[in-house]
Amino acid sequence: MRKLLQPWLIVSILVIALLAGFPLTRPSTYLLGFLLTIFMYGALAASWNIVGGFTGYLSFGHAAFFGLGAYTTALLLFYFDWSPFLTLPLAGLVAGGFAALVGFPCLRLRGPYFSLVTLVLGLAVYSLVLNLDFTQGSTGLFLPFPPVDIFTNHVIFYESMLALLVLATFTLRWIAHSKMGVGLAAIRADEEVAQTLGVSVTWLKLQAFVLSAFLSGLVGGIYSYYKSYLDPSFVFATAISINIALMALFGGRLSWLGPLLGAVLLSTINEVLVIQVGAQPARIVFGSLLIIVILFMPNGLIAAIQPLRRLFGRPSAMRQGS
């Protein structure tokens, strides 16, 4: 009963219930689409944080996993008419499988070398998809709309993305309070010391990398069907990788709640900037924010909000190991 009555769980259930029931108020499709974008970036930031925050390996190539998940479900729908809601696990498996394939050599690198390799990796996957015939190259894939009205269509994807956000966030919290979280914190602090203490450094890093990619692939799998048109220049865009890294860092990379906080705040700021000043100035602001956060806010906003720490349970393994 104590576990069931924990404040963080009660608050989480209430918030999820309110968000899930929000479409019953018949909001505009614009508002549903905006919230869906927040859910998407929240789920991506949470998945990125498994590697970039908990393990301390800053990745700037997570758009590759997002895009692979998106193209997996899109191609199965385009060629075989299989619903992405049924083939969604395959999107995660393809992204996770690719991460397992490239993870071992990439994770041997550290610091800026790892960040640079992941950035190049994302660009390489983009170039590959762009030049393959069966992916339709730069023409892109035009996907059929679900056979429902526009509002119902938005509601379906809104609820689906909310479910993925809940999955990614609760997975992140589970890791933060688990033995795996203790091991990742030890790796982040000092890999050599962690190895002498019996932590399986290579295996644990690879686990974190694959799980992070799997969750990113799931998000991409749903998002491709929602957009109904898939263009490699968008789903593999470096801007996506930078945005999700910035959101996790801005909110707080050592907390399971930080990526969600960062996604909500920065998605809202971005929406206001795009409407008021345009897309290009918004990108300049985001780039500047990334530099400021890395230099002056390494632990993000969540570190400065002490009351929330008390509300959302005992100190996690990640903060204890930091």
Tab-separated table of C-alpha atoms in Angstrom:
chain	number	residue	atom	x	y	z
A	1	MET	CA	0.000	0.000	0.000
A	2	ARG	CA	2.889	2.358	0.705
A	3	LYS	CA	4.135	1.903	-2.852
A	4	LEU	CA	0.657	2.534	-4.240
A	5	LEU	CA	0.221	5.682	-2.152
A	6	GLN	CA	3.528	7.340	-3.049
A	7	PRO	CA	2.952	11.034	-3.894
A	8	TRP	CA	4.796	10.862	-7.215
A	9	LEU	CA	2.615	7.949	-8.372
A	10	ILE	CA	-0.644	9.598	-7.305
A	11	VAL	CA	0.297	12.871	-9.031
A	12	SER	CA	1.435	10.991	-12.164
A	13	ILE	CA	-1.824	9.023	-12.422
A	14	LEU	CA	-3.893	12.192	-12.022
A	15	VAL	CA	-1.897	14.054	-14.679
A	16	ILE	CA	-2.074	11.112	-17.107
A	17	ALA	CA	-5.830	10.798	-16.552
A	18	LEU	CA	-6.367	14.520	-17.171
A	19	LEU	CA	-4.272	14.465	-20.349
A	20	ALA	CA	-5.936	11.289	-21.621
A	21	GLY	CA	-9.391	12.800	-21.054
A	22	PHE	CA	-8.509	16.206	-22.520
A	23	PRO	CA	-9.832	15.393	-26.041
A	24	LEU	CA	-13.313	14.993	-24.517
A	25	THR	CA	-13.403	18.800	-24.184
A	26	ARG	CA	-13.265	19.042	-28.016
A	27	PRO	CA	-10.139	21.249	-28.266
A	28	SER	CA	-8.867	22.509	-31.604
A	29	THR	CA	-6.784	20.214	-33.781
A	30	TYR	CA	-3.963	22.777	-33.487
A	31	LEU	CA	-3.856	22.369	-29.715
A	32	LEU	CA	-3.953	18.573	-29.982
A	33	GLY	CA	-1.121	18.693	-32.499
A	34	PHE	CA	0.937	20.987	-30.274
A	35	LEU	CA	0.472	18.721	-27.243
A	36	LEU	CA	1.333	15.703	-29.386
A	37	THR	CA	4.610	17.397	-30.320
A	38	ILE	CA	5.378	17.951	-26.632
A	39	PHE	CA	4.620	14.271	-25.928
A	40	MET	CA	6.881	13.234	-28.801
A	41	TYR	CA	9.830	15.337	-27.671
A	42	GLY	CA	9.252	14.341	-24.052
A	43	ALA	CA	9.459	10.650	-24.999
A	44	LEU	CA	12.528	11.239	-27.181
A	45	ALA	CA	14.280	13.280	-24.481
A	46	ALA	CA	13.535	10.566	-21.901
A	47	SER	CA	14.942	7.872	-24.186
A	48	TRP	CA	18.015	10.001	-24.966
A	49	ASN	CA	18.606	10.569	-21.254
A	50	ILE	CA	19.308	6.868	-20.674
A	51	VAL	CA	22.568	7.321	-22.572
A	52	GLY	CA	23.188	11.064	-22.568
A	53	GLY	CA	22.223	11.736	-18.970
A	54	PHE	CA	22.445	8.612	-16.859
A	55	THR	CA	25.493	7.171	-18.619
A	56	GLY	CA	27.113	10.516	-19.448
A	57	TYR	CA	27.595	9.798	-23.177
A	58	LEU	CA	26.252	12.854	-25.028
A	59	SER	CA	24.743	11.609	-28.272
A	60	PHE	CA	23.931	13.937	-31.159
A	61	GLY	CA	22.735	11.233	-33.521
A	62	HIS	CA	19.500	10.001	-31.972
A	63	ALA	CA	17.581	11.223	-35.001
A	64	ALA	CA	18.980	8.126	-36.746
A	65	PHE	CA	16.978	5.834	-34.417
A	66	PHE	CA	13.905	8.062	-34.640
A	67	GLY	CA	14.121	8.034	-38.438
A	68	LEU	CA	14.734	4.281	-38.702
A	69	GLY	CA	11.638	3.636	-36.601
A	70	ALA	CA	9.645	6.039	-38.749
A	71	TYR	CA	10.741	4.407	-42.018
A	72	THR	CA	10.167	0.879	-40.703
A	73	THR	CA	6.450	1.382	-40.079
A	74	ALA	CA	6.058	3.673	-43.106
A	75	LEU	CA	7.573	1.166	-45.541
A	76	LEU	CA	5.478	-1.691	-44.162
A	77	LEU	CA	2.383	0.445	-44.615
A	78	PHE	CA	3.432	1.719	-48.054
A	79	TYR	CA	4.308	-1.681	-49.573
A	80	PHE	CA	2.228	-4.160	-47.580
A	81	ASP	CA	-0.577	-2.033	-46.159
A	82	TRP	CA	0.289	-3.101	-42.590
A	83	SER	CA	-0.943	-0.727	-39.918
A	84	PRO	CA	1.834	1.046	-37.945
A	85	PHE	CA	-0.148	0.392	-34.773
A	86	LEU	CA	0.464	-3.338	-35.350
A	87	THR	CA	4.024	-3.110	-36.667
A	88	LEU	CA	5.166	-0.595	-34.037
A	89	PRO	CA	7.291	-3.155	-32.119
A	90	LEU	CA	9.253	-3.748	-35.334
A	91	ALA	CA	10.115	-0.044	-35.464
A	92	GLY	CA	11.684	-0.299	-32.031
A	93	LEU	CA	13.452	-3.554	-32.875
A	94	VAL	CA	14.984	-2.158	-36.076
A	95	ALA	CA	16.240	0.942	-34.262
A	96	GLY	CA	17.487	-1.152	-31.328
A	97	GLY	CA	19.121	-3.680	-33.651
A	98	PHE	CA	20.975	-0.922	-35.468
A	99	ALA	CA	22.116	0.494	-32.119
A	100	ALA	CA	23.388	-2.944	-31.092
A	101	LEU	CA	25.303	-3.191	-34.377
A	102	VAL	CA	27.075	0.174	-34.112
A	103	GLY	CA	27.054	0.495	-30.330
A	104	PHE	CA	30.119	-1.540	-29.476
A	105	PRO	CA	32.599	0.435	-31.620
A	106	CYS	CA	30.928	3.786	-30.863
A	107	LEU	CA	30.828	3.287	-27.103
A	108	ARG	CA	34.561	2.611	-27.011
A	109	LEU	CA	34.944	6.357	-27.593
A	110	ARG	CA	34.311	8.979	-24.927
A	111	GLY	CA	33.553	12.662	-24.543
A	112	PRO	CA	33.527	14.795	-27.707
A	113	TYR	CA	34.754	11.859	-29.806
A	114	PHE	CA	31.611	9.861	-29.029
A	115	SER	CA	29.412	12.923	-29.670
A	116	LEU	CA	31.106	13.526	-33.026
A	117	VAL	CA	30.785	9.892	-34.109
A	118	THR	CA	27.067	9.809	-33.274
A	119	LEU	CA	26.565	13.036	-35.216
A	120	VAL	CA	28.313	11.541	-38.257
A	121	LEU	CA	26.343	8.317	-37.788
A	122	GLY	CA	23.060	10.212	-38.046
A	123	LEU	CA	24.227	11.927	-41.228
A	124	ALA	CA	25.372	8.601	-42.698
A	125	VAL	CA	21.991	6.943	-42.119
A	126	TYR	CA	20.268	9.964	-43.655
A	127	SER	CA	22.474	9.733	-46.765
A	128	LEU	CA	21.816	5.999	-47.060
A	129	VAL	CA	18.027	6.344	-46.869
A	130	LEU	CA	18.141	9.287	-49.259
A	131	ASN	CA	19.847	7.203	-51.948
A	132	LEU	CA	17.900	3.939	-51.694
A	133	ASP	CA	15.252	3.270	-54.338
A	134	PHE	CA	12.781	1.407	-52.147
A	135	THR	CA	12.643	4.289	-49.644
A	136	GLN	CA	11.613	6.629	-52.499
A	137	GLY	CA	14.708	8.740	-51.841
A	138	SER	CA	14.228	12.502	-51.753
A	139	THR	CA	10.695	12.122	-53.141
A	140	GLY	CA	9.557	10.793	-49.802
A	141	LEU	CA	6.733	8.459	-48.887
A	142	PHE	CA	3.087	9.490	-49.104
A	143	LEU	CA	1.091	7.449	-46.623
A	144	PRO	CA	-2.684	6.950	-46.548
A	145	PHE	CA	-4.710	8.740	-43.908
A	146	PRO	CA	-6.548	6.643	-41.326
A	147	PRO	CA	-10.187	6.203	-42.426
A	148	VAL	CA	-11.564	8.652	-39.845
A	149	ASP	CA	-12.351	12.374	-39.670
A	150	ILE	CA	-9.582	14.885	-38.945
A	151	PHE	CA	-10.451	15.406	-35.274
A	152	THR	CA	-10.643	11.681	-34.528
A	153	ASN	CA	-7.362	11.217	-36.396
A	154	HIS	CA	-5.671	13.756	-34.128
A	155	VAL	CA	-7.170	12.161	-31.021
A	156	ILE	CA	-5.892	8.690	-31.976
A	157	PHE	CA	-2.323	9.910	-32.439
A	158	TYR	CA	-2.554	12.175	-29.393
A	159	GLU	CA	-3.449	9.209	-27.171
A	160	SER	CA	-0.840	6.967	-28.831
A	161	MET	CA	1.966	9.483	-28.320
A	162	LEU	CA	0.843	10.073	-24.730
A	163	ALA	CA	1.117	6.317	-24.127
A	164	LEU	CA	4.673	6.320	-25.509
A	165	LEU	CA	5.574	9.289	-23.317
A	166	VAL	CA	4.304	7.417	-20.250
A	167	LEU	CA	6.239	4.301	-21.287
A	168	ALA	CA	9.506	6.212	-21.852
A	169	THR	CA	9.207	8.291	-18.672
A	170	PHE	CA	8.335	5.355	-16.408
A	171	THR	CA	11.151	3.315	-17.975
A	172	LEU	CA	13.525	6.165	-17.180
A	173	ARG	CA	12.303	6.327	-13.584
A	174	TRP	CA	12.648	2.570	-13.191
A	175	ILE	CA	16.262	2.745	-14.393
A	176	ALA	CA	16.988	5.679	-12.087
A	177	HIS	CA	15.956	3.635	-9.044
A	178	SER	CA	17.357	0.277	-10.127
A	179	LYS	CA	20.635	-1.599	-9.956
A	180	MET	CA	21.148	-0.672	-13.591
A	181	GLY	CA	20.925	2.990	-12.606
A	182	VAL	CA	23.617	2.519	-9.962
A	183	GLY	CA	25.882	0.931	-12.561
A	184	LEU	CA	25.280	3.715	-15.089
A	185	ALA	CA	25.987	6.339	-12.420
A	186	ALA	CA	29.273	4.598	-11.621
A	187	ILE	CA	30.193	4.593	-15.317
A	188	ARG	CA	29.379	8.279	-15.602
A	189	ALA	CA	31.541	9.069	-12.564
A	190	ASP	CA	34.576	6.971	-13.570
A	191	GLU	CA	34.571	4.000	-15.935
A	192	GLU	CA	37.878	2.556	-14.741
A	193	VAL	CA	36.828	2.616	-11.104
A	194	ALA	CA	33.418	1.143	-12.004
A	195	GLN	CA	35.119	-1.735	-13.806
A	196	THR	CA	37.370	-2.500	-10.834
A	197	LEU	CA	34.247	-2.600	-8.649
A	198	GLY	CA	32.770	-5.368	-10.796
A	199	VAL	CA	30.467	-3.320	-13.045
A	200	SER	CA	30.146	-4.848	-16.513
A	201	VAL	CA	30.895	-1.540	-18.193
A	202	THR	CA	30.746	-2.582	-21.855
A	203	TRP	CA	27.587	-4.661	-21.509
A	204	LEU	CA	25.788	-2.046	-19.395
A	205	LYS	CA	26.604	0.786	-21.804
A	206	LEU	CA	25.393	-1.295	-24.724
A	207	GLN	CA	22.176	-2.149	-22.877
A	208	ALA	CA	21.501	1.533	-22.229
A	209	PHE	CA	22.284	2.455	-25.853
A	210	VAL	CA	20.004	-0.234	-27.309
A	211	LEU	CA	17.117	0.527	-24.933
A	212	SER	CA	17.424	4.232	-25.723
A	213	ALA	CA	17.316	3.504	-29.461
A	214	PHE	CA	14.373	1.095	-29.068
A	215	LEU	CA	12.224	3.734	-27.378
A	216	SER	CA	13.224	6.368	-29.968
A	217	GLY	CA	12.248	3.956	-32.753
A	218	LEU	CA	8.797	3.457	-31.231
A	219	VAL	CA	8.214	7.209	-31.206
A	220	GLY	CA	9.327	7.505	-34.832
A	221	GLY	CA	7.056	4.624	-35.818
A	222	ILE	CA	3.943	6.443	-34.633
A	223	TYR	CA	5.051	9.872	-35.810
A	224	SER	CA	5.501	8.735	-39.430
A	225	TYR	CA	1.853	7.669	-39.670
A	226	TYR	CA	0.710	10.879	-38.005
A	227	LYS	CA	2.560	13.063	-40.538
A	228	SER	CA	1.330	10.894	-43.481
A	229	TYR	CA	4.323	12.118	-45.522
A	230	LEU	CA	7.831	10.979	-44.734
A	231	ASP	CA	10.840	12.961	-45.895
A	232	PRO	CA	14.365	11.832	-44.895
A	233	SER	CA	15.533	15.429	-44.576
A	234	PHE	CA	13.151	15.858	-41.631
A	235	VAL	CA	13.111	12.596	-39.672
A	236	PHE	CA	16.914	12.304	-39.839
A	237	ALA	CA	17.518	16.027	-39.245
A	238	THR	CA	20.379	16.909	-36.932
A	239	ALA	CA	18.077	19.537	-35.414
A	240	ILE	CA	15.986	16.751	-33.856
A	241	SER	CA	19.043	15.244	-32.169
A	242	ILE	CA	20.116	18.649	-30.865
A	243	ASN	CA	16.610	19.517	-29.651
A	244	ILE	CA	16.109	16.355	-27.627
A	245	ALA	CA	19.600	16.626	-26.115
A	246	LEU	CA	18.945	20.252	-25.203
A	247	MET	CA	15.588	19.394	-23.622
A	248	ALA	CA	17.085	16.686	-21.432
A	249	LEU	CA	20.031	18.875	-20.409
A	250	PHE	CA	17.855	21.913	-19.807
A	251	GLY	CA	15.368	20.030	-17.636
A	252	GLY	CA	17.986	18.018	-15.769
A	253	ARG	CA	19.820	14.980	-17.070
A	254	LEU	CA	20.289	13.341	-13.666
A	255	SER	CA	16.556	13.141	-12.993
A	256	TRP	CA	13.833	11.046	-14.608
A	257	LEU	CA	11.565	14.114	-14.511
A	258	GLY	CA	14.097	16.490	-16.087
A	259	PRO	CA	13.630	15.518	-19.760
A	260	LEU	CA	9.851	15.907	-19.455
A	261	LEU	CA	10.226	19.339	-17.859
A	262	GLY	CA	12.673	20.397	-20.563
A	263	ALA	CA	10.397	19.146	-23.350
A	264	VAL	CA	7.385	21.057	-22.034
A	265	LEU	CA	9.245	24.336	-21.520
A	266	LEU	CA	11.384	24.348	-24.661
A	267	SER	CA	8.609	23.096	-26.962
A	268	THR	CA	6.440	25.955	-25.731
A	269	ILE	CA	9.254	28.490	-26.149
A	270	ASN	CA	9.988	27.162	-29.637
A	271	GLU	CA	6.320	27.407	-30.669
A	272	VAL	CA	6.131	31.016	-29.504
A	273	LEU	CA	9.412	31.918	-31.240
A	274	VAL	CA	8.415	30.290	-34.526
A	275	ILE	CA	5.086	32.149	-34.525
A	276	GLN	CA	6.557	35.488	-33.468
A	277	VAL	CA	9.977	35.683	-35.153
A	278	GLY	CA	10.244	32.705	-37.545
A	279	ALA	CA	11.959	29.314	-37.700
A	280	GLN	CA	15.542	30.458	-38.398
A	281	PRO	CA	15.853	32.826	-35.395
A	282	ALA	CA	14.315	30.072	-33.249
A	283	ARG	CA	17.149	27.719	-34.261
A	284	ILE	CA	19.738	30.352	-33.327
A	285	VAL	CA	18.113	30.726	-29.909
A	286	PHE	CA	18.107	26.956	-29.404
A	287	GLY	CA	21.772	26.694	-30.380
A	288	SER	CA	22.656	29.458	-27.937
A	289	LEU	CA	20.626	27.753	-25.204
A	290	LEU	CA	22.539	24.505	-25.758
A	291	ILE	CA	25.867	26.286	-25.192
A	292	ILE	CA	24.551	28.099	-22.093
A	293	VAL	CA	23.116	24.925	-20.581
A	294	ILE	CA	26.282	22.873	-21.091
A	295	LEU	CA	28.518	25.628	-19.660
A	296	PHE	CA	26.429	27.037	-16.814
A	297	MET	CA	23.603	24.562	-16.043
A	298	PRO	CA	25.130	21.074	-16.184
A	299	ASN	CA	22.434	19.654	-13.879
A	300	GLY	CA	19.518	21.562	-15.415
A	301	LEU	CA	16.481	23.248	-13.896
A	302	ILE	CA	15.366	20.282	-11.816
A	303	ALA	CA	18.430	20.629	-9.604
A	304	ALA	CA	17.186	24.059	-8.484
A	305	ILE	CA	13.677	22.864	-7.623
A	306	GLN	CA	14.100	21.290	-4.210
A	307	PRO	CA	10.367	20.936	-3.367
A	308	LEU	CA	9.816	18.735	-6.413
A	309	ARG	CA	12.641	16.473	-5.288
A	310	ARG	CA	10.830	15.886	-2.009
A	311	LEU	CA	7.486	15.371	-3.715
A	312	PHE	CA	8.705	12.837	-6.258
A	313	GLY	CA	10.207	10.328	-3.893
A	314	ARG	CA	13.495	9.308	-2.445
A	315	PRO	CA	16.821	10.284	-4.083
A	316	SER	CA	17.412	8.194	-7.175
A	317	ALA	CA	20.437	6.035	-7.836
A	318	MET	CA	21.493	8.533	-10.490
A	319	ARG	CA	21.707	11.471	-8.079
A	320	GLN	CA	23.303	9.338	-5.414
A	321	GLY	CA	26.021	8.374	-7.885
A	322	SER	CA	26.572	11.851	-9.234
